[in-house]
Amino acid sequence: GPWKLVVKHPNAKQGTFENPQLELYNLDSDLGEQNDIKDRYPVKATAMHRQLQDWFNEVTKGATSQPGGWLGH
């Protein structure tokens, strides 16, 4: 689809997902990602963030620890 979610974690400890700040863009009408529309579509932004968290949890639940990798999640 045309939606792009950007998640930033300013001031988060390394290896964590603290302080999530969401940005949402519709690439059909804003290919340059100049207009964050998360406030107009908060349900969409929240749902996409939940999907991202669910995906991350799924792909990392059986992962082995890697030297130099993230500390945890």
PDB file of C-alpha atoms in Angstrom, residues 3-71:
ATOM      1  CA  TRP A   3       1.557   3.933   3.717  1.00  0.00           C
ATOM      2  CA  LYS A   4       4.995   4.293   5.290  1.00  0.00           C
ATOM      3  CA  LEU A   5       5.549   4.279   9.030  1.00  0.00           C
ATOM      4  CA  VAL A   6       8.766   5.718  10.453  1.00  0.00           C
ATOM      5  CA  VAL A   7       9.597   4.946  14.087  1.00  0.00           C
ATOM      6  CA  LYS A   8      12.320   6.861  15.879  1.00  0.00           C
ATOM      7  CA  HIS A   9      13.537   6.248  19.419  1.00  0.00           C
ATOM      8  CA  PRO A  10      15.266   9.424  20.619  1.00  0.00           C
ATOM      9  CA  ASN A  11      17.306   9.094  23.804  1.00  0.00           C
ATOM     10  CA  ALA A  12      16.604   5.367  24.039  1.00  0.00           C
ATOM     11  CA  LYS A  13      19.150   3.129  25.671  1.00  0.00           C
ATOM     12  CA  GLN A  14      21.043   1.005  23.156  1.00  0.00           C
ATOM     13  CA  GLY A  15      19.204  -2.213  22.427  1.00  0.00           C
ATOM     14  CA  THR A  16      15.807  -0.907  23.502  1.00  0.00           C
ATOM     15  CA  PHE A  17      12.760   0.509  21.815  1.00  0.00           C
ATOM     16  CA  GLU A  18      12.053   3.170  24.438  1.00  0.00           C
ATOM     17  CA  ASN A  19      10.454   6.524  23.579  1.00  0.00           C
ATOM     18  CA  PRO A  20       8.866   5.597  20.246  1.00  0.00           C
ATOM     19  CA  GLN A  21       8.016   8.569  18.061  1.00  0.00           C
ATOM     20  CA  LEU A  22       5.885   7.724  15.052  1.00  0.00           C
ATOM     21  CA  GLU A  23       5.683   9.415  11.677  1.00  0.00           C
ATOM     22  CA  LEU A  24       3.197   8.357   8.999  1.00  0.00           C
ATOM     23  CA  TYR A  25       3.332   9.171   5.302  1.00  0.00           C
ATOM     24  CA  ASN A  26       1.140   8.392   2.312  1.00  0.00           C
ATOM     25  CA  LEU A  27       3.594   7.856  -0.515  1.00  0.00           C
ATOM     26  CA  ASP A  28       0.903   8.158  -3.190  1.00  0.00           C
ATOM     27  CA  SER A  29       0.500  11.843  -2.379  1.00  0.00           C
ATOM     28  CA  ASP A  30       3.796  12.599  -0.591  1.00  0.00           C
ATOM     29  CA  LEU A  31       6.648  10.662  -2.158  1.00  0.00           C
ATOM     30  CA  GLY A  32       9.212  13.000  -0.570  1.00  0.00           C
ATOM     31  CA  GLU A  33       7.879  12.301   2.943  1.00  0.00           C
ATOM     32  CA  GLN A  34       7.421  15.970   3.762  1.00  0.00           C
ATOM     33  CA  ASN A  35       4.035  15.786   5.533  1.00  0.00           C
ATOM     34  CA  ASP A  36       3.712  13.629   8.637  1.00  0.00           C
ATOM     35  CA  ILE A  37       0.020  12.693   8.799  1.00  0.00           C
ATOM     36  CA  LYS A  38      -0.004  10.497  11.925  1.00  0.00           C
ATOM     37  CA  ASP A  39      -2.232  13.003  13.732  1.00  0.00           C
ATOM     38  CA  ARG A  40      -4.831  12.728  10.950  1.00  0.00           C
ATOM     39  CA  TYR A  41      -4.631   8.905  10.933  1.00  0.00           C
ATOM     40  CA  PRO A  42      -3.756   7.895  14.517  1.00  0.00           C
ATOM     41  CA  VAL A  43      -5.510   4.515  14.275  1.00  0.00           C
ATOM     42  CA  LYS A  44      -3.523   3.630  11.133  1.00  0.00           C
ATOM     43  CA  ALA A  45      -0.233   4.695  12.728  1.00  0.00           C
ATOM     44  CA  THR A  46      -0.933   2.727  15.908  1.00  0.00           C
ATOM     45  CA  ALA A  47      -1.998  -0.375  13.963  1.00  0.00           C
ATOM     46  CA  MET A  48       1.129  -0.282  11.798  1.00  0.00           C
ATOM     47  CA  HIS A  49       3.323   0.172  14.872  1.00  0.00           C
ATOM     48  CA  ARG A  50       1.672  -2.839  16.507  1.00  0.00           C
ATOM     49  CA  GLN A  51       2.284  -4.893  13.334  1.00  0.00           C
ATOM     50  CA  LEU A  52       5.948  -3.883  13.398  1.00  0.00           C
ATOM     51  CA  GLN A  53       6.281  -4.847  17.069  1.00  0.00           C
ATOM     52  CA  ASP A  54       4.540  -8.186  16.451  1.00  0.00           C
ATOM     53  CA  TRP A  55       6.809  -8.916  13.473  1.00  0.00           C
ATOM     54  CA  PHE A  56       9.934  -8.081  15.483  1.00  0.00           C
ATOM     55  CA  ASN A  57       8.844 -10.298  18.374  1.00  0.00           C
ATOM     56  CA  GLU A  58       8.116 -13.159  15.976  1.00  0.00           C
ATOM     57  CA  VAL A  59      11.441 -13.037  14.129  1.00  0.00           C
ATOM     58  CA  THR A  60      13.552 -12.613  17.252  1.00  0.00           C
ATOM     59  CA  LYS A  61      11.964 -15.153  19.583  1.00  0.00           C
ATOM     60  CA  GLY A  62      14.166 -17.974  18.288  1.00  0.00           C
ATOM     61  CA  ALA A  63      17.183 -15.876  17.371  1.00  0.00           C
ATOM     62  CA  THR A  64      20.560 -16.614  18.874  1.00  0.00           C
ATOM     63  CA  SER A  65      22.676 -13.966  20.549  1.00  0.00           C
ATOM     64  CA  GLN A  66      25.214 -12.400  18.193  1.00  0.00           C
ATOM     65  CA  PRO A  67      28.547 -10.877  19.248  1.00  0.00           C
ATOM     66  CA  GLY A  68      28.330  -7.109  18.976  1.00  0.00           C
ATOM     67  CA  GLY A  69      24.563  -7.248  18.438  1.00  0.00           C
ATOM     68  CA  TRP A  70      21.838  -5.478  20.304  1.00  0.00           C
ATOM     69  CA  LEU A  71      21.751  -5.984  24.031  1.00  0.00           C
TER      70      LEU A  71
END
